[in-house]
Coordinates of N, CA, C and O in Angstrom, one line a residue:
F1364 N 8.6 -8.0 -2.3 CA 8.0 -8.9 -3.2 C 8.9 -9.1 -4.4 O 9.6 -8.1 -4.8
D1365 N 8.9 -10.2 -5.0 CA 9.9 -10.5 -6.1 C 9.3 -10.1 -7.5 O 10.1 -9.9 -8.4
S1366 N 8.0 -10.0 -7.6 CA 7.4 -9.7 -8.9 C 6.1 -9.0 -8.7 O 5.5 -8.9 -7.7
Q1367 N 5.6 -8.4 -9.9 CA 4.3 -7.8 -9.9 C 3.2 -8.8 -9.6 O 2.3 -8.5 -8.9
E1368 N 3.4 -10.1 -10.0 CA 2.5 -11.1 -9.7 C 2.4 -11.4 -8.2 O 1.3 -11.6 -7.7
D1369 N 3.5 -11.3 -7.5 CA 3.5 -11.5 -6.0 C 2.7 -10.4 -5.4 O 2.0 -10.6 -4.4
L1370 N 2.8 -9.2 -5.9 CA 2.1 -8.1 -5.3 C 0.6 -8.3 -5.5 O -0.2 -8.0 -4.7
I1371 N 0.2 -8.7 -6.7 CA -1.2 -8.9 -7.0 C -1.8 -10.0 -6.1 O -2.9 -9.8 -5.5
V1372 N -1.1 -11.1 -6.0 CA -1.6 -12.2 -5.1 C -1.7 -11.7 -3.7 O -2.7 -11.9 -3.0
N1373 N -0.7 -10.9 -3.2 CA -0.8 -10.4 -1.8 C -1.9 -9.5 -1.6 O -2.6 -9.5 -0.6
N1374 N -2.2 -8.6 -2.6 CA -3.3 -7.6 -2.4 C -4.7 -8.1 -2.7 O -5.6 -7.6 -2.2
F1375 N -4.8 -9.1 -3.6 CA -6.2 -9.4 -4.0 C -6.6 -10.9 -3.8 O -7.8 -11.2 -4.0
A1376 N -5.7 -11.8 -3.4 CA -6.1 -13.2 -3.3 C -6.2 -13.5 -1.8 O -5.3 -13.5 -1.1
N1377 N -7.4 -13.7 -1.4 CA -7.6 -14.1 0.0 C -8.3 -15.5 0.2 O -9.4 -15.6 0.6
Q1378 N -7.5 -16.4 -0.2 CA -8.0 -17.8 -0.1 C -7.0 -18.5 0.9 O -5.8 -18.5 0.7
P1379 N -7.5 -19.1 2.0 CA -6.5 -19.6 3.0 C -5.7 -20.8 2.4 O -4.7 -21.2 3.0
K1380 N -6.1 -21.4 1.3 CA -5.4 -22.6 0.8 C -4.4 -22.1 -0.3 O -4.4 -20.9 -0.6
N1381 N -3.6 -23.0 -0.8 CA -2.6 -22.7 -1.8 C -3.3 -22.0 -3.0 O -4.3 -22.5 -3.5
F1382 N -2.8 -20.9 -3.4 CA -3.4 -20.1 -4.5 C -2.6 -20.3 -5.8 O -1.5 -19.7 -6.0
S1383 N -3.1 -21.3 -6.6 CA -2.4 -21.6 -7.8 C -3.4 -22.1 -8.8 O -4.5 -22.4 -8.5
D1384 N -2.9 -22.3 -10.1 CA -3.7 -22.9 -11.1 C -3.7 -24.4 -10.9 O -2.7 -25.0 -10.7
K1385 N -4.9 -25.0 -11.0 CA -5.0 -26.4 -10.9 C -4.6 -27.1 -12.2 O -4.0 -28.2 -12.3
A1386 N -5.0 -26.4 -13.3 CA -4.7 -26.9 -14.6 C -3.2 -26.6 -15.0 O -2.6 -25.9 -14.3
S1387 N -2.8 -27.2 -16.1 CA -1.4 -27.0 -16.5 C -1.2 -25.5 -16.8 O -2.1 -24.8 -17.3
G1388 N 0.0 -25.1 -16.7 CA 0.4 -23.7 -17.0 C 0.1 -23.4 -18.5 O -0.4 -22.3 -18.9
A1389 N 0.4 -24.4 -19.4 CA 0.2 -24.2 -20.8 C -1.3 -24.0 -21.1 O -1.7 -23.1 -21.9
F1390 N -2.2 -24.7 -20.4 CA -3.6 -24.6 -20.6 C -4.1 -23.2 -20.2 O -4.8 -22.5 -20.9
C1391 N -3.7 -22.7 -19.0 CA -4.1 -21.4 -18.5 C -3.5 -20.3 -19.2 O -4.1 -19.3 -19.5
L1392 N -2.2 -20.4 -19.4 CA -1.4 -19.3 -20.0 C -1.6 -19.1 -21.5 O -1.2 -18.1 -22.1
N1393 N -2.2 -20.1 -22.1 CA -2.4 -20.0 -23.6 C -3.3 -18.8 -23.9 O -3.4 -18.4 -25.0
M1394 N -4.0 -18.4 -22.9 CA -5.0 -17.3 -23.1 C -4.3 -15.9 -23.4 O -4.9 -15.0 -23.8
T1395 N -3.0 -15.8 -23.2 CA -2.3 -14.5 -23.3 C -1.6 -14.3 -24.7 O -0.9 -13.4 -24.9
A1396 N -1.9 -15.2 -25.6 CA -1.2 -15.2 -26.9 C -1.4 -13.9 -27.7 O -0.5 -13.3 -28.2
T1397 N -2.7 -13.4 -27.7 CA -2.9 -12.1 -28.4 C -3.9 -11.3 -27.5 O -4.5 -11.8 -26.6
Q1398 N -4.0 -10.0 -27.8 CA -4.9 -9.2 -27.1 C -6.3 -9.6 -27.3 O -7.1 -9.7 -26.3
E1399 N -6.7 -10.1 -28.5 CA -8.0 -10.5 -28.7 C -8.3 -11.8 -27.9 O -9.4 -11.9 -27.3
S1400 N -7.4 -12.7 -27.8 CA -7.6 -13.9 -27.1 C -7.7 -13.6 -25.6 O -8.4 -14.2 -24.8
A1401 N -6.9 -12.6 -25.1 CA -6.9 -12.3 -23.7 C -8.2 -11.7 -23.3 O -8.8 -12.0 -22.3
T1402 N -8.8 -10.9 -24.2 CA -10.2 -10.4 -23.9 C -11.2 -11.5 -23.9 O -12.0 -11.5 -23.0
R1403 N -11.1 -12.4 -24.8 CA -12.0 -13.5 -24.9 C -11.8 -14.4 -23.6 O -12.8 -14.8 -23.0
E1404 N -10.6 -14.7 -23.2 CA -10.4 -15.5 -22.1 C -10.8 -14.9 -20.8 O -11.2 -15.5 -19.8
R1405 N -10.6 -13.5 -20.7 CA -11.1 -12.8 -19.5 C -12.5 -13.0 -19.3 O -13.0 -13.3 -18.2
H1406 N -13.3 -13.0 -20.4 CA -14.7 -13.3 -20.4 C -14.9 -14.7 -20.0 O -15.8 -15.0 -19.3
K1407 N -14.0 -15.6 -20.5 CA -14.2 -17.0 -20.1 C -14.0 -17.2 -18.6 O -14.7 -18.1 -18.0
C1408 N -13.1 -16.4 -18.0 CA -13.0 -16.5 -16.6 C -14.3 -16.2 -15.8 O -14.5 -16.7 -14.8
K1409 N -15.0 -15.3 -16.4 CA -16.3 -14.9 -15.8 C -17.4 -15.9 -16.1 O -18.2 -16.3 -15.3
A1410 N -17.4 -16.3 -17.3 CA -18.6 -17.2 -17.8 C -18.4 -18.7 -17.5 O -19.4 -19.3 -17.3
D1411 N -17.2 -19.2 -17.5 CA -17.0 -20.6 -17.4 C -16.4 -20.9 -16.0 O -15.2 -20.8 -15.8
E1412 N -17.3 -21.4 -15.1 CA -16.9 -21.6 -13.7 C -15.8 -22.7 -13.7 O -14.9 -22.6 -12.8
A1413 N -15.9 -23.7 -14.5 CA -14.9 -24.8 -14.5 C -13.5 -24.2 -14.9 O -12.5 -24.6 -14.3
F1414 N -13.5 -23.4 -15.9 CA -12.2 -22.8 -16.3 C -11.7 -21.9 -15.2 O -10.5 -21.9 -14.9
K1415 N -12.5 -21.1 -14.6 CA -12.1 -20.2 -13.5 C -11.5 -21.0 -12.3 O -10.5 -20.6 -11.8
K1416 N -12.1 -22.1 -12.0 CA -11.6 -23.0 -10.9 C -10.3 -23.6 -11.3 O -9.4 -23.7 -10.5
S1417 N -10.1 -24.0 -12.5 CA -8.9 -24.6 -13.0 C -7.8 -23.6 -13.1 O -6.6 -24.0 -13.0
C1418 N -8.1 -22.4 -13.4 CA -7.1 -21.4 -13.7 C -7.3 -20.2 -12.8 O -7.2 -19.0 -13.2
K1419 N -7.5 -20.4 -11.6 CA -7.8 -19.4 -10.6 C -6.7 -18.3 -10.6 O -7.0 -17.1 -10.6
R1420 N -5.5 -18.6 -10.5 CA -4.4 -17.7 -10.4 C -4.3 -16.9 -11.7 O -4.2 -15.6 -11.7
T1421 N -4.4 -17.5 -12.8 CA -4.3 -16.8 -14.1 C -5.4 -15.9 -14.3 O -5.2 -14.7 -14.8
C1422 N -6.6 -16.3 -13.9 CA -7.8 -15.4 -14.1 C -7.6 -14.1 -13.2 O -7.9 -13.0 -13.6
L1423 N -7.1 -14.3 -12.0 CA -6.9 -13.2 -11.1 C -5.8 -12.2 -11.7 O -6.0 -11.0 -11.7
M1424 N -4.8 -12.8 -12.3 CA -3.7 -11.9 -12.9 C -4.3 -11.1 -14.0 O -4.0 -9.9 -14.1
H1425 N -5.2 -11.7 -14.8 CA -5.8 -10.9 -15.9 C -6.8 -9.9 -15.4 O -6.8 -8.8 -15.9
K1426 N -7.5 -10.2 -14.4 CA -8.5 -9.3 -13.8 C -7.8 -8.1 -13.2 O -8.3 -7.0 -13.3
R1427 N -6.7 -8.4 -12.5 CA -6.1 -7.3 -11.7 C -4.9 -6.7 -12.4 O -4.3 -5.8 -11.8
K1428 N -4.6 -7.1 -13.6 CA -3.4 -6.5 -14.3 C -3.6 -5.0 -14.5 O -4.6 -4.5 -14.8
G1429 N -2.5 -4.3 -14.1 CA -2.6 -2.8 -14.2 C -3.0 -2.2 -12.9 O -2.9 -1.0 -12.7
M1430 N -3.5 -3.0 -11.9 CA -4.0 -2.4 -10.7 C -2.9 -2.3 -9.6 O -3.0 -1.5 -8.7
V1431 N -1.9 -3.1 -9.8 CA -0.7 -3.0 -8.9 C 0.5 -3.0 -9.8 O 0.8 -3.9 -10.5
Q1432 N 1.3 -1.9 -9.7 CA 2.5 -1.8 -10.5 C 3.7 -1.9 -9.7 O 4.7 -2.4 -10.2
Y1433 N 3.7 -1.5 -8.4 CA 4.9 -1.6 -7.6 C 4.5 -1.5 -6.1 O 3.4 -1.1 -5.8
G1434 N 5.4 -1.8 -5.2 CA 5.2 -1.6 -3.8 C 6.1 -0.4 -3.4 O 7.0 0.0 -4.0
I1435 N 5.7 0.2 -2.3 CA 6.5 1.3 -1.7 C 6.8 1.0 -0.3 O 6.1 0.3 0.4
T1436 N 7.9 1.7 0.2 CA 8.3 1.6 1.6 C 7.7 2.7 2.3 O 7.8 3.9 1.8
V1437 N 7.1 2.5 3.5 CA 6.5 3.5 4.3 C 7.2 3.5 5.6 O 7.4 2.5 6.3
S1438 N 7.7 4.7 6.1 CA 8.3 4.9 7.4 C 7.2 5.5 8.3 O 6.7 6.6 8.0
A1439 N 6.9 4.8 9.4 CA 5.9 5.3 10.3 C 6.2 4.8 11.7 O 6.9 3.8 11.9
P1440 N 5.7 5.6 12.7 CA 5.9 5.2 14.1 C 5.3 3.9 14.3 O 4.2 3.6 13.8
C1441 N 5.9 3.1 15.2 CA 5.3 1.7 15.5 C 3.9 1.8 16.0 O 3.1 0.9 15.7
K1442 N 3.6 2.8 16.8 CA 2.2 2.9 17.3 C 1.1 3.1 16.2 O 0.0 2.8 16.4
S1443 N 1.6 3.6 15.1 CA 0.6 3.9 14.0 C 0.6 2.8 12.9 O -0.3 2.8 12.1
Y1444 N 1.5 1.9 13.0 CA 1.7 0.8 12.0 C 0.9 -0.5 12.5 O 1.1 -0.9 13.6
Y1445 N 0.1 -1.0 11.7 CA -0.6 -2.2 12.0 C -0.4 -3.3 10.9 O -0.8 -3.1 9.8
N1446 N 0.2 -4.4 11.3 CA 0.2 -5.6 10.4 C -1.1 -6.2 10.7 O -1.3 -6.9 11.8
V1447 N -2.1 -6.1 9.9 CA -3.5 -6.5 10.3 C -3.7 -8.0 10.4 O -4.8 -8.4 10.9
S1448 N -2.7 -8.8 10.0 CA -2.8 -10.2 10.3 C -2.5 -10.5 11.8 O -2.9 -11.5 12.3
E1449 N -1.8 -9.5 12.5 CA -1.4 -9.7 13.9 C -2.0 -8.7 14.8 O -2.2 -9.0 16.0
R1450 N -2.4 -7.5 14.3 CA -2.9 -6.4 15.2 C -4.0 -5.7 14.5 O -3.9 -5.2 13.4
A1451 N -5.1 -5.6 15.1 CA -6.3 -5.0 14.5 C -6.4 -3.5 14.8 O -6.0 -3.1 15.9
T1452 N -6.9 -2.7 13.9 CA -7.2 -1.3 14.1 C -8.5 -1.3 14.9 O -9.3 -2.3 14.9
A1453 N -8.9 -0.1 15.4 CA -10.2 0.0 16.1 C -11.4 -0.3 15.2 O -12.4 -0.7 15.6
E1454 N -11.2 -0.1 13.9 CA -12.3 -0.3 12.9 C -12.5 -1.8 12.5 O -13.5 -2.1 11.9
M1455 N -11.6 -2.6 12.8 CA -11.7 -4.0 12.4 C -12.5 -4.8 13.3 O -12.1 -5.3 14.4
E1456 N -13.8 -5.0 13.0 CA -14.8 -5.6 13.9 C -14.5 -7.1 14.1 O -15.0 -7.6 15.2
F1457 N -13.9 -7.8 13.2 CA -13.6 -9.2 13.4 C -12.2 -9.5 14.0 O -11.9 -10.7 14.2
G1458 N -11.5 -8.5 14.3 CA -10.2 -8.7 14.9 C -9.0 -8.9 13.9 O -9.3 -9.0 12.7
P1459 N -7.8 -9.1 14.4 CA -6.7 -9.3 13.5 C -6.8 -10.7 12.7 O -7.4 -11.6 13.2
G1460 N -6.2 -10.7 11.5 CA -6.2 -11.9 10.7 C -7.5 -12.2 10.0 O -7.6 -13.3 9.4
K1461 N -8.4 -11.3 10.0 CA -9.7 -11.5 9.4 C -10.0 -10.4 8.4 O -9.6 -9.3 8.5
T1462 N -10.7 -10.8 7.3 CA -11.1 -9.8 6.3 C -12.3 -9.0 6.9 O -12.8 -9.3 7.9
R1463 N -12.7 -8.0 6.1 CA -13.9 -7.2 6.6 C -15.2 -8.0 6.6 O -16.2 -7.6 7.2
D1464 N -15.2 -9.2 6.0 CA -16.3 -10.1 6.0 C -16.1 -11.2 7.1 O -17.0 -12.1 7.2
G1465 N -15.0 -11.1 7.8 CA -14.8 -12.1 8.9 C -14.1 -13.4 8.5 O -13.9 -14.3 9.3
E1466 N -13.7 -13.4 7.2 CA -13.0 -14.6 6.7 C -11.5 -14.5 7.1 O -11.0 -13.5 7.2
P1467 N -10.9 -15.7 7.3 CA -9.4 -15.7 7.7 C -8.6 -15.2 6.5 O -8.9 -15.5 5.4
M1468 N -7.6 -14.4 6.8 CA -6.6 -13.9 5.8 C -5.7 -15.1 5.5 O -5.5 -16.0 6.3
V1469 N -5.1 -15.0 4.3 CA -4.1 -16.0 4.0 C -2.9 -15.9 5.0 O -2.4 -14.8 5.2
P1470 N -2.5 -17.0 5.6 CA -1.3 -16.9 6.5 C -0.1 -16.4 5.7 O 0.2 -16.7 4.6
G1471 N 0.6 -15.4 6.4 CA 1.8 -14.8 5.8 C 1.5 -13.7 4.9 O 2.4 -13.1 4.3
R1472 N 0.2 -13.4 4.6 CA -0.1 -12.3 3.7 C 0.3 -11.0 4.4 O 0.2 -10.8 5.6
D1473 N 0.9 -10.1 3.6 CA 1.5 -8.9 4.1 C 0.6 -7.7 3.8 O 0.6 -7.1 2.7
V1474 N -0.3 -7.4 4.8 CA -1.2 -6.3 4.6 C -0.9 -5.3 5.8 O -1.1 -5.7 7.0
A1475 N -0.5 -4.1 5.5 CA -0.2 -3.1 6.6 C -1.2 -1.9 6.5 O -1.6 -1.6 5.4
V1476 N -1.5 -1.4 7.6 CA -2.3 -0.1 7.7 C -1.5 0.9 8.5 O -1.0 0.5 9.6
V1477 N -1.3 2.1 8.0 CA -0.8 3.1 8.9 C -2.0 4.0 9.3 O -2.6 4.6 8.4
R1478 N -2.2 4.0 10.6 CA -3.4 4.7 11.1 C -2.9 5.9 11.9 O -2.3 5.7 13.0
V1479 N -3.2 7.1 11.4 CA -2.7 8.3 12.1 C -3.9 9.0 12.7 O -4.9 9.2 12.1
Q1480 N -3.8 9.4 14.0 CA -4.8 10.1 14.7 C -4.4 11.5 15.1 O -3.2 11.8 15.3
D1481 N -5.4 12.4 15.1 CA -5.1 13.8 15.5 C -5.2 13.8 17.1 O -5.4 12.8 17.7
E1482 N -5.1 15.0 17.6 CA -5.1 15.2 19.1 C -6.4 14.7 19.7 O -6.5 14.3 20.8
A1483 N -7.5 14.8 19.0 CA -8.8 14.4 19.4 C -9.1 12.9 19.3 O -10.1 12.5 19.6
G1484 N -8.1 12.2 18.7 CA -8.3 10.8 18.5 C -9.0 10.4 17.3 O -9.3 9.2 17.0
K1485 N -9.3 11.4 16.4 CA -9.9 11.1 15.1 C -8.8 10.7 14.1 O -7.7 11.3 14.1
V1486 N -9.2 9.8 13.2 CA -8.2 9.3 12.2 C -8.0 10.5 11.2 O -9.0 11.2 10.8
S1487 N -6.8 10.8 10.9 CA -6.5 11.9 10.0 C -5.5 11.5 8.9 O -4.9 10.4 9.0
N1488 N -5.4 12.3 7.9 CA -4.4 12.0 6.8 C -3.0 12.4 7.3 O -2.8 13.5 7.8
P1489 N -2.0 11.6 7.0 CA -0.7 12.0 7.4 C -0.2 13.0 6.4 O -0.5 13.0 5.2
T1490 N 0.7 13.9 6.9 CA 1.2 14.9 6.0 C 2.7 15.0 6.3 O 3.2 14.8 7.4
D1491 N 3.5 15.4 5.2 CA 4.9 15.6 5.4 C 5.1 17.1 5.3 O 4.9 17.7 4.3
T1492 N 5.5 17.7 6.4 CA 5.7 19.1 6.5 C 7.2 19.5 6.3 O 7.5 20.7 6.6
T1493 N 8.1 18.6 6.0 CA 9.5 18.9 5.9 C 9.8 20.0 5.0 O 10.6 20.9 5.3
I1494 N 9.3 20.0 3.7 CA 9.6 21.0 2.8 C 9.1 22.4 3.3 O 9.9 23.4 3.2
A1495 N 7.9 22.4 3.8 CA 7.4 23.7 4.4 C 8.3 24.2 5.5 O 8.6 25.4 5.7
L1496 N 8.8 23.3 6.4 CA 9.7 23.7 7.5 C 11.0 24.2 6.9 O 11.5 25.3 7.4
L1497 N 11.6 23.5 6.0 CA 12.9 24.1 5.4 C 12.7 25.5 4.8 O 13.5 26.3 5.0
K1498 N 11.6 25.7 4.1 CA 11.3 27.0 3.5 C 11.1 28.0 4.6 O 11.6 29.2 4.5
A1499 N 10.4 27.7 5.6 CA 10.1 28.7 6.7 C 11.4 29.0 7.4 O 11.6 30.2 7.8
I1500 N 12.3 28.1 7.6 CA 13.6 28.4 8.2 C 14.4 29.2 7.3 O 15.0 30.3 7.8
T1501 N 14.5 28.9 6.0 CA 15.2 29.7 5.1 C 14.7 31.1 5.0 O 15.5 32.1 5.0
D1502 N 13.4 31.3 5.0 CA 12.8 32.6 5.0 C 12.8 33.4 6.3 O 12.3 34.5 6.5
E1503 N 13.3 32.7 7.4 CA 13.3 33.2 8.7 C 12.0 33.6 9.3 O 11.8 34.6 9.9
R1504 N 11.0 32.8 9.0 CA 9.6 33.0 9.4 C 9.4 32.1 10.7 O 8.8 31.0 10.6
M1505 N 9.9 32.6 11.8 CA 9.9 31.7 13.0 C 8.5 31.4 13.5 O 8.3 30.3 14.1
S1506 N 7.5 32.2 13.3 CA 6.1 31.9 13.7 C 5.6 30.7 12.9 O 5.0 29.8 13.4
R1507 N 6.0 30.6 11.6 CA 5.6 29.5 10.8 C 6.4 28.2 11.2 O 5.8 27.2 11.2
V1508 N 7.7 28.4 11.5 CA 8.4 27.2 12.0 C 7.8 26.7 13.2 O 7.6 25.5 13.3
Q1509 N 7.4 27.5 14.2 CA 6.8 27.1 15.4 C 5.5 26.4 15.1 O 5.2 25.3 15.7
A1510 N 4.7 26.9 14.2 CA 3.4 26.3 13.9 C 3.6 25.0 13.3 O 2.8 24.0 13.6
L1511 N 4.6 24.8 12.4 CA 4.8 23.5 11.7 C 5.3 22.5 12.7 O 4.9 21.3 12.7
L1512 N 6.1 22.9 13.7 CA 6.6 22.0 14.7 C 5.5 21.6 15.6 O 5.6 20.5 16.2
A1513 N 4.5 22.4 15.8 CA 3.4 22.1 16.7 C 2.4 21.2 16.1 O 1.6 20.6 16.8
T1514 N 2.4 21.0 14.8 CA 1.4 20.2 14.1 C 1.8 18.7 14.3 O 3.0 18.4 14.7
R1515 N 0.9 17.8 14.0 CA 1.3 16.4 14.1 C 1.7 15.9 12.7 O 1.7 14.7 12.5
G1516 N 2.1 16.8 11.9 CA 2.6 16.4 10.6 C 4.0 15.7 10.7 O 4.7 15.8 11.7
N1517 N 4.4 15.0 9.7 CA 5.6 14.2 9.7 C 6.7 15.1 9.3 O 6.7 15.7 8.2
I1518 N 7.8 15.2 10.1 CA 8.9 16.0 9.7 C 10.1 15.1 9.6 O 10.4 14.4 10.6
I1519 N 10.7 15.0 8.5 CA 11.9 14.1 8.3 C 13.1 14.9 8.6 O 13.6 15.7 7.8
L1520 N 13.7 14.7 9.8 CA 14.9 15.5 10.2 C 16.1 15.2 9.4 O 17.1 16.0 9.4
E1521 N 16.1 14.1 8.6 CA 17.3 13.7 7.8 C 17.1 14.3 6.4 O 18.1 14.3 5.6
A1522 N 16.0 14.9 6.1 CA 15.8 15.6 4.7 C 16.7 16.7 4.6 O 17.1 17.3 5.6
K1523 N 17.0 17.0 3.3 CA 18.0 18.1 3.1 C 17.5 19.1 2.1 O 16.7 18.7 1.2
D1524 N 17.9 20.3 2.2 CA 17.5 21.4 1.3 C 18.5 21.3 0.0 O 19.3 20.4 -0.1
K1525 N 18.3 22.3 -0.9 CA 19.1 22.3 -2.1 C 20.6 22.5 -1.8 O 21.4 22.1 -2.6
D1526 N 21.0 23.0 -0.6 CA 22.4 23.1 -0.3 C 22.8 22.0 0.6 O 23.9 22.1 1.3
D1527 N 22.1 20.9 0.7 CA 22.4 19.7 1.4 C 22.4 19.9 2.9 O 23.2 19.3 3.6
R1528 N 21.5 20.8 3.4 CA 21.4 21.0 4.9 C 20.1 20.4 5.4 O 19.1 20.6 4.8
T1529 N 20.2 19.8 6.6 CA 19.0 19.2 7.3 C 18.3 20.4 8.0 O 18.9 21.5 8.1
P1530 N 17.1 20.3 8.4 CA 16.4 21.4 9.1 C 17.2 21.9 10.3 O 17.3 23.1 10.6
M1531 N 17.8 20.9 11.1 CA 18.6 21.4 12.2 C 19.9 22.1 11.8 O 20.2 23.2 12.4
A1532 N 20.6 21.7 10.7 CA 21.7 22.4 10.2 C 21.4 23.7 9.7 O 22.1 24.7 9.9
L1533 N 20.3 23.8 9.0 CA 19.8 25.1 8.4 C 19.4 26.1 9.5 O 19.8 27.2 9.5
A1534 N 18.8 25.6 10.6 CA 18.4 26.5 11.7 C 19.7 27.0 12.4 O 19.8 28.1 12.7
A1535 N 20.7 26.1 12.6 CA 21.9 26.5 13.2 C 22.7 27.5 12.3 O 23.2 28.5 12.8
Y1536 N 22.6 27.3 11.0 CA 23.3 28.2 10.0 C 22.6 29.6 10.1 O 23.3 30.6 10.0
T1537 N 21.3 29.6 10.2 CA 20.6 30.9 10.2 C 20.6 31.5 11.6 O 20.2 32.7 11.8
G1538 N 21.1 30.8 12.6 CA 21.2 31.3 13.9 C 19.9 31.3 14.7 O 19.7 32.0 15.7
K1539 N 19.0 30.5 14.3 CA 17.7 30.4 14.9 C 17.5 29.2 15.8 O 17.7 28.1 15.5

């Protein structure tokens, strides 16, 4: 995404049509001149339906300001990654490309879900066990190393310890 505004639109605007202000930018953006006017105009977005329709994008930006600061990159196995506009998770009753109310998502909207399951098929929280693995190898606690490797936690084999060694290099160094 190129800007914070692009992130807000992607995360919170679900209108299948073009999402923009119908009124002029000067009319809608005039609301941000001072904090007092921004508070008044936010109320205007709620109270004045005509203003809200004319300045749909601007009202959304003010409503959601501070809720999205940045995007992050997530590395996940393909089987756990769902672009929900193309592939539905088991919980999505209306299928891919639909909201939880069954409405169509904005074409091209970038919404991803990483769904991790445990051995029993239940959804579980992903965990990164790389730091614990590096510590267990350093401390030569092989039972702990085996337990960590047996879990479904995420181990980043390219991660490095304070001496710039990966888990494999550290294991080789310690002779384990």
